[in-house]
Structures are given as structure tokens and as C-alpha cells.
PDB file of C-alpha atoms in Angstrom:
ATOM      1  CA  UNK A   1      -4.716   2.962 -28.791  1.00 44.00           C
ATOM      2  CA  UNK A   2      -1.152   3.870 -29.522  1.00 48.00           C
ATOM      3  CA  UNK A   3      -0.435   4.996 -26.392  1.00 47.00           C
ATOM      4  CA  UNK A   4      -2.992   1.969 -24.011  1.00 49.00           C
ATOM      5  CA  UNK A   5      -1.244  -0.081 -25.302  1.00 56.00           C
ATOM      6  CA  UNK A   6       1.856   0.492 -24.693  1.00 73.00           C
ATOM      7  CA  UNK A   7      -0.160   1.077 -20.565  1.00 80.00           C
ATOM      8  CA  UNK A   8      -0.194  -1.983 -20.907  1.00 87.00           C
ATOM      9  CA  UNK A   9      -2.588  -4.864 -18.770  1.00 90.00           C
ATOM     10  CA  UNK A  10      -0.354  -5.184 -16.406  1.00 92.00           C
ATOM     11  CA  UNK A  11      -1.151  -1.324 -15.807  1.00 92.00           C
ATOM     12  CA  UNK A  12      -4.487  -1.329 -16.467  1.00 93.00           C
ATOM     13  CA  UNK A  13      -4.867  -4.018 -13.904  1.00 94.00           C
ATOM     14  CA  UNK A  14      -3.244  -1.650 -11.188  1.00 94.00           C
ATOM     15  CA  UNK A  15      -5.484   1.331 -12.338  1.00 96.00           C
ATOM     16  CA  UNK A  16      -9.054  -0.774 -12.135  1.00 96.00           C
ATOM     17  CA  UNK A  17      -7.309  -1.378  -8.047  1.00 96.00           C
ATOM     18  CA  UNK A  18      -6.881   3.115  -7.959  1.00 96.00           C
ATOM     19  CA  UNK A  19      -9.509   2.894  -9.479  1.00 96.00           C
ATOM     20  CA  UNK A  20     -10.927   1.034  -6.415  1.00 97.00           C
ATOM     21  CA  UNK A  21      -9.126   2.702  -4.053  1.00 96.00           C
ATOM     22  CA  UNK A  22     -10.715   5.885  -5.336  1.00 96.00           C
ATOM     23  CA  UNK A  23     -14.342   4.983  -4.748  1.00 94.00           C
ATOM     24  CA  UNK A  24     -13.218   3.212  -0.995  1.00 95.00           C
ATOM     25  CA  UNK A  25     -12.174   6.445  -0.360  1.00 94.00           C
ATOM     26  CA  UNK A  26     -15.150   8.426  -1.117  1.00 90.00           C
ATOM     27  CA  UNK A  27     -16.440   5.994   1.140  1.00 89.00           C
ATOM     28  CA  UNK A  28     -14.556   7.180   4.178  1.00 85.00           C
ATOM     29  CA  UNK A  29     -16.150  10.684   3.871  1.00 81.00           C
ATOM     30  CA  UNK A  30     -19.278   9.751   5.878  1.00 78.00           C
ATOM     31  CA  UNK A  31     -18.495   6.066   6.871  1.00 73.00           C
ATOM     32  CA  UNK A  32     -19.416   6.345  10.443  1.00 70.00           C
ATOM     33  CA  UNK A  33     -23.180   6.189   9.368  1.00 72.00           C
ATOM     34  CA  UNK A  34     -22.631   2.904   7.416  1.00 72.00           C
ATOM     35  CA  UNK A  35     -24.011  -0.124   7.813  1.00 77.00           C
ATOM     36  CA  UNK A  36     -22.561  -4.119   8.040  1.00 76.00           C
ATOM     37  CA  UNK A  37     -24.117  -4.746   4.554  1.00 81.00           C
ATOM     38  CA  UNK A  38     -22.020  -1.496   3.019  1.00 85.00           C
ATOM     39  CA  UNK A  39     -19.458  -2.281   4.873  1.00 86.00           C
ATOM     40  CA  UNK A  40     -19.909  -6.363   2.782  1.00 91.00           C
ATOM     41  CA  UNK A  41     -18.984  -3.708   0.041  1.00 91.00           C
ATOM     42  CA  UNK A  42     -16.384  -2.032   1.063  1.00 91.00           C
ATOM     43  CA  UNK A  43     -14.163  -5.861   2.118  1.00 93.00           C
ATOM     44  CA  UNK A  44     -15.214  -6.933  -1.141  1.00 94.00           C
ATOM     45  CA  UNK A  45     -13.590  -4.298  -2.476  1.00 95.00           C
ATOM     46  CA  UNK A  46     -11.055  -3.798  -0.870  1.00 94.00           C
ATOM     47  CA  UNK A  47     -10.065  -7.622  -1.102  1.00 95.00           C
ATOM     48  CA  UNK A  48     -10.580  -7.173  -5.275  1.00 95.00           C
ATOM     49  CA  UNK A  49      -8.149  -4.684  -5.479  1.00 94.00           C
ATOM     50  CA  UNK A  50      -5.704  -6.492  -2.761  1.00 92.00           C
ATOM     51  CA  UNK A  51      -6.306  -9.535  -5.872  1.00 92.00           C
ATOM     52  CA  UNK A  52      -5.717  -7.761  -8.374  1.00 94.00           C
ATOM     53  CA  UNK A  53      -2.350  -6.052  -6.162  1.00 89.00           C
ATOM     54  CA  UNK A  54      -1.322  -9.948  -6.890  1.00 87.00           C
ATOM     55  CA  UNK A  55      -2.363 -10.049 -10.634  1.00 92.00           C
ATOM     56  CA  UNK A  56      -0.400  -7.343 -11.975  1.00 89.00           C
ATOM     57  CA  UNK A  57       3.085  -7.853 -11.491  1.00 86.00           C
ATOM     58  CA  UNK A  58       1.743 -12.146 -12.706  1.00 90.00           C
ATOM     59  CA  UNK A  59       0.759  -9.958 -15.340  1.00 91.00           C
ATOM     60  CA  UNK A  60       3.640  -8.039 -16.097  1.00 88.00           C
ATOM     61  CA  UNK A  61       6.298 -10.194 -14.974  1.00 88.00           C
ATOM     62  CA  UNK A  62       4.306 -12.927 -17.814  1.00 91.00           C
ATOM     63  CA  UNK A  63       4.200 -10.190 -20.919  1.00 89.00           C
ATOM     64  CA  UNK A  64       7.313  -8.857 -19.828  1.00 86.00           C
ATOM     65  CA  UNK A  65       5.533  -5.984 -19.240  1.00 84.00           C
ATOM     66  CA  UNK A  66       7.979  -5.134 -15.688  1.00 86.00           C
ATOM     67  CA  UNK A  67       9.334  -1.343 -15.626  1.00 86.00           C
ATOM     68  CA  UNK A  68       9.933   1.581 -13.514  1.00 84.00           C
ATOM     69  CA  UNK A  69       7.310   2.827 -13.714  1.00 88.00           C
ATOM     70  CA  UNK A  70       4.854   0.273 -13.264  1.00 88.00           C
ATOM     71  CA  UNK A  71       6.558  -0.623 -10.108  1.00 87.00           C
ATOM     72  CA  UNK A  72       5.575   2.849  -8.288  1.00 89.00           C
ATOM     73  CA  UNK A  73       2.476   2.838 -10.136  1.00 93.00           C
ATOM     74  CA  UNK A  74       1.840  -0.133  -8.407  1.00 91.00           C
ATOM     75  CA  UNK A  75       3.619   0.931  -4.947  1.00 91.00           C
ATOM     76  CA  UNK A  76       2.044   4.103  -4.881  1.00 95.00           C
ATOM     77  CA  UNK A  77      -1.390   2.010  -5.841  1.00 95.00           C
ATOM     78  CA  UNK A  78      -0.918  -0.390  -2.184  1.00 95.00           C
ATOM     79  CA  UNK A  79       0.149   3.049   0.017  1.00 96.00           C
ATOM     80  CA  UNK A  80      -2.981   4.548  -0.844  1.00 97.00           C
ATOM     81  CA  UNK A  81      -4.643   1.531  -0.466  1.00 97.00           C
ATOM     82  CA  UNK A  82      -3.202   1.260   2.280  1.00 97.00           C
ATOM     83  CA  UNK A  83      -3.813   5.031   3.784  1.00 97.00           C
ATOM     84  CA  UNK A  84      -7.682   4.767   2.996  1.00 97.00           C
ATOM     85  CA  UNK A  85      -7.953   1.246   4.653  1.00 97.00           C
ATOM     86  CA  UNK A  86      -6.648   2.696   7.301  1.00 97.00           C
ATOM     87  CA  UNK A  87      -9.076   5.674   7.625  1.00 95.00           C
ATOM     88  CA  UNK A  88     -11.540   3.409   7.116  1.00 95.00           C
ATOM     89  CA  UNK A  89     -10.281   1.260  10.227  1.00 95.00           C
ATOM     90  CA  UNK A  90     -10.722   4.394  11.773  1.00 94.00           C
ATOM     91  CA  UNK A  91     -14.095   5.932  10.470  1.00 90.00           C
ATOM     92  CA  UNK A  92     -15.435   2.179  11.661  1.00 90.00           C
ATOM     93  CA  UNK A  93     -14.877   3.091  15.518  1.00 90.00           C
ATOM     94  CA  UNK A  94     -13.008  -0.757  16.282  1.00 92.00           C
ATOM     95  CA  UNK A  95      -9.751   1.491  17.340  1.00 95.00           C
ATOM     96  CA  UNK A  96      -8.288   4.930  17.323  1.00 95.00           C
ATOM     97  CA  UNK A  97      -7.056   7.622  15.103  1.00 96.00           C
ATOM     98  CA  UNK A  98      -3.651   5.722  15.611  1.00 97.00           C
ATOM     99  CA  UNK A  99      -4.080   3.270  13.151  1.00 97.00           C
ATOM    100  CA  UNK A 100      -3.935   6.242  10.542  1.00 97.00           C
ATOM    101  CA  UNK A 101       0.081   5.675  11.012  1.00 97.00           C
ATOM    102  CA  UNK A 102      -0.495   3.344   8.959  1.00 97.00           C
ATOM    103  CA  UNK A 103      -1.513   4.982   6.702  1.00 97.00           C
ATOM    104  CA  UNK A 104       0.943   7.801   7.028  1.00 97.00           C
ATOM    105  CA  UNK A 105       4.126   5.740   7.275  1.00 96.00           C
ATOM    106  CA  UNK A 106       5.267   5.997   3.947  1.00 95.00           C
ATOM    107  CA  UNK A 107       4.021   9.336   3.367  1.00 96.00           C
ATOM    108  CA  UNK A 108       5.658  10.788   6.100  1.00 96.00           C
ATOM    109  CA  UNK A 109       9.509   8.512   4.909  1.00 95.00           C
ATOM    110  CA  UNK A 110       8.734  10.254   1.972  1.00 94.00           C
ATOM    111  CA  UNK A 111       8.599  13.648   3.197  1.00 95.00           C
ATOM    112  CA  UNK A 112      11.432  13.010   5.786  1.00 95.00           C
ATOM    113  CA  UNK A 113      13.161  12.350   2.198  1.00 94.00           C
ATOM    114  CA  UNK A 114      13.314  15.376   1.046  1.00 94.00           C
ATOM    115  CA  UNK A 115      15.036  16.539   3.924  1.00 95.00           C
ATOM    116  CA  UNK A 116      17.740  13.704   4.384  1.00 92.00           C
ATOM    117  CA  UNK A 117      18.570  12.338   0.912  1.00 92.00           C
ATOM    118  CA  UNK A 118      19.989   9.330   1.237  1.00 91.00           C
ATOM    119  CA  UNK A 119      16.419   7.643   1.860  1.00 91.00           C
ATOM    120  CA  UNK A 120      15.035   8.646  -1.524  1.00 89.00           C
ATOM    121  CA  UNK A 121      17.823   6.139  -2.320  1.00 89.00           C
ATOM    122  CA  UNK A 122      17.076   2.418  -4.394  1.00 86.00           C
ATOM    123  CA  UNK A 123      16.456  -0.362  -1.784  1.00 86.00           C
ATOM    124  CA  UNK A 124      17.154  -3.770  -3.625  1.00 85.00           C
ATOM    125  CA  UNK A 125      13.529  -6.261  -4.112  1.00 84.00           C
ATOM    126  CA  UNK A 126      12.438  -7.532  -0.404  1.00 89.00           C
ATOM    127  CA  UNK A 127      10.851 -10.256   0.152  1.00 92.00           C
ATOM    128  CA  UNK A 128       9.838  -8.799   3.365  1.00 94.00           C
ATOM    129  CA  UNK A 129       8.182  -5.156   1.413  1.00 93.00           C
ATOM    130  CA  UNK A 130       6.655  -7.227  -0.616  1.00 90.00           C
ATOM    131  CA  UNK A 131       4.036  -9.232   2.797  1.00 94.00           C
ATOM    132  CA  UNK A 132       4.291  -6.730   4.835  1.00 95.00           C
ATOM    133  CA  UNK A 133       2.268  -4.535   2.141  1.00 93.00           C
ATOM    134  CA  UNK A 134      -0.295  -7.235   1.917  1.00 93.00           C
ATOM    135  CA  UNK A 135      -0.350  -8.365   5.410  1.00 95.00           C
ATOM    136  CA  UNK A 136      -1.514  -4.592   5.772  1.00 95.00           C
ATOM    137  CA  UNK A 137      -4.417  -4.698   3.413  1.00 95.00           C
ATOM    138  CA  UNK A 138      -5.086  -8.305   4.778  1.00 96.00           C
ATOM    139  CA  UNK A 139      -5.120  -6.739   8.401  1.00 97.00           C
ATOM    140  CA  UNK A 140      -6.665  -3.224   7.871  1.00 97.00           C
ATOM    141  CA  UNK A 141      -9.869  -5.419   5.426  1.00 96.00           C
ATOM    142  CA  UNK A 142      -9.334  -7.887   8.912  1.00 96.00           C
ATOM    143  CA  UNK A 143     -10.476  -5.044  11.308  1.00 96.00           C
ATOM    144  CA  UNK A 144     -13.085  -4.347   8.971  1.00 93.00           C
ATOM    145  CA  UNK A 145     -15.095  -7.863   9.080  1.00 93.00           C
ATOM    146  CA  UNK A 146     -18.060  -6.565  10.818  1.00 91.00           C
ATOM    147  CA  UNK A 147     -18.345 -10.196  13.261  1.00 92.00           C
ATOM    148  CA  UNK A 148     -15.000  -8.546  14.331  1.00 94.00           C
ATOM    149  CA  UNK A 149     -15.172  -7.476  18.261  1.00 95.00           C
ATOM    150  CA  UNK A 150     -12.907  -4.082  18.590  1.00 96.00           C
ATOM    151  CA  UNK A 151     -10.338  -5.525  20.869  1.00 97.00           C
ATOM    152  CA  UNK A 152      -9.503  -8.381  18.341  1.00 97.00           C
ATOM    153  CA  UNK A 153      -9.563  -5.539  16.372  1.00 97.00           C
ATOM    154  CA  UNK A 154      -7.804  -3.330  17.684  1.00 97.00           C
ATOM    155  CA  UNK A 155      -4.773  -6.363  17.642  1.00 97.00           C
ATOM    156  CA  UNK A 156      -4.471  -7.216  14.765  1.00 98.00           C
ATOM    157  CA  UNK A 157      -4.624  -3.201  13.430  1.00 98.00           C
ATOM    158  CA  UNK A 158      -1.557  -3.159  15.840  1.00 97.00           C
ATOM    159  CA  UNK A 159       0.476  -5.887  14.645  1.00 97.00           C
ATOM    160  CA  UNK A 160       0.019  -4.841  11.343  1.00 97.00           C
ATOM    161  CA  UNK A 161       1.385  -1.507  12.229  1.00 97.00           C
ATOM    162  CA  UNK A 162       4.562  -3.097  13.993  1.00 97.00           C
ATOM    163  CA  UNK A 163       4.967  -5.258  11.453  1.00 97.00           C
ATOM    164  CA  UNK A 164       5.568  -2.133   9.247  1.00 97.00           C
ATOM    165  CA  UNK A 165       7.578   0.451  11.367  1.00 97.00           C
ATOM    166  CA  UNK A 166      10.057  -2.854  11.552  1.00 97.00           C
ATOM    167  CA  UNK A 167      10.218  -2.989   7.790  1.00 96.00           C
ATOM    168  CA  UNK A 168      10.557   0.742   8.024  1.00 95.00           C
ATOM    169  CA  UNK A 169      13.408   0.459  10.359  1.00 95.00           C
ATOM    170  CA  UNK A 170      15.268  -1.899   8.195  1.00 95.00           C
ATOM    171  CA  UNK A 171      15.154  -0.202   5.080  1.00 94.00           C
ATOM    172  CA  UNK A 172      16.570   3.209   6.477  1.00 94.00           C
ATOM    173  CA  UNK A 173      18.793   1.830   8.279  1.00 93.00           C
ATOM    174  CA  UNK A 174      19.378  -0.042   5.274  1.00 92.00           C
ATOM    175  CA  UNK A 175      20.354   3.220   3.162  1.00 92.00           C
ATOM    176  CA  UNK A 176      21.875   4.914   6.026  1.00 89.00           C
ATOM    177  CA  UNK A 177      24.999   2.777   5.601  1.00 85.00           C
ATOM    178  CA  UNK A 178      27.493   3.929   3.643  1.00 73.00           C
ATOM    179  CA  UNK A 179      28.169   0.984   1.633  1.00 67.00           C
ATOM    180  CA  UNK A 180      24.125   1.130   0.114  1.00 53.00           C
ATOM    181  CA  UNK A 181      24.366   2.286  -4.256  1.00 56.00           C
ATOM    182  CA  UNK A 182      23.100   5.683  -4.356  1.00 52.00           C
ATOM    183  CA  UNK A 183      20.643   6.253  -6.804  1.00 53.00           C
ATOM    184  CA  UNK A 184      18.122   9.140  -7.727  1.00 50.00           C
ATOM    185  CA  UNK A 185      14.873   7.060  -7.208  1.00 47.00           C
ATOM    186  CA  UNK A 186      12.209   6.946  -4.501  1.00 48.00           C
ATOM    187  CA  UNK A 187      13.004   3.865  -1.832  1.00 45.00           C
ATOM    188  CA  UNK A 188      10.755   0.840  -2.617  1.00 48.00           C
ATOM    189  CA  UNK A 189       9.371   0.866   0.483  1.00 46.00           C
ATOM    190  CA  UNK A 190       5.739   0.114   1.365  1.00 45.00           C
TER     191      UNK A 190
END
């Protein structure tokens, strides 16, 4: 009970998002054969996860539960959800496999950080990163809507990829500047 109390309400909300993400990942295994009704359920679950993403930060700030662990837990849950949604968009047949770049970008960034440790430095907080993250989830969910045609879905996914690429490029440039403070904490890139 003491451990749960220290885990905090905000982290429990993030844990619920992690559970939804895991359920969506399980669906991705055989998504190519799903009918429209199933896709609407997937979209509903993804929308709940997106809404909870806004709620966990609010609860953390409101209850004084902001921690480095909570921020990291939230960020990695966001990254996992974006990866799963990218796979689902690809599985839906509305885009080519290039959409997987959206989901893999964070993980490639982490891998490159093992080769270039400067990329593991802490970045200052950024509203841009938060907006791009929400935009990725919203854009990928929009692509999944059965009423959205393939061309529109490809366009939306391409816009999401462009925004994410620019966001990562800005963060890499920031981290490569000589005056960037070097702190051994994984960058908060989304």
C-alpha cells in the first residue's frame, strides 16, 4: 500500500495509458483482417489514451506529484503509443511502411545517443515537443478513421512525420551546441 501511495495518482493514470497501449499493440498483431467496427473500437481506445495523457500531467501538477520518474514514464508511454499507432496505420493499408518511421524515431534517437553521448543531455522543457507529441497521436488516430480516404491519411501521416522530423532536428541542433548544459539524463524528445 505504501508503494502504491508513493507511485501517485498521476503515475496510475499513465499506467492505465500503458495498459491501453499494450492492448492496442496486441490488436496490431492481426489488424489487417479487422472490420470497420473493430477499427472504431481501436480509435476509441486511442482517444481515451490521448485524453489521459493530458490528465496525468494535470493531476501531477495539481497534487504536487511531479517527479523525474513520472515525466520519464509519461514520455516513454507516449513513445510506445506512437509506435503502436504507426504500426496500426500501416496495418490499415492507408499508408506505406514509411509511416513506421514516426513510431521508430524516438528509439533511433536513443540508439544514436549510445554512439554520440552528447544526444543524451537534458533538453530544456518545450511546449513545441508536447504539441508535436499530441499532434502525432491525433494525426495517427485521424489516419485510422474508416471514413478517411487513403490519400488523406497519407497526407496527414506525411505532415505528422515532417513535424516530428523538424522537432527532432531542432533538438539535435540544440544538443550539439557547445553551450548546451551536459547532464546525464536522457533527452525529453517527443
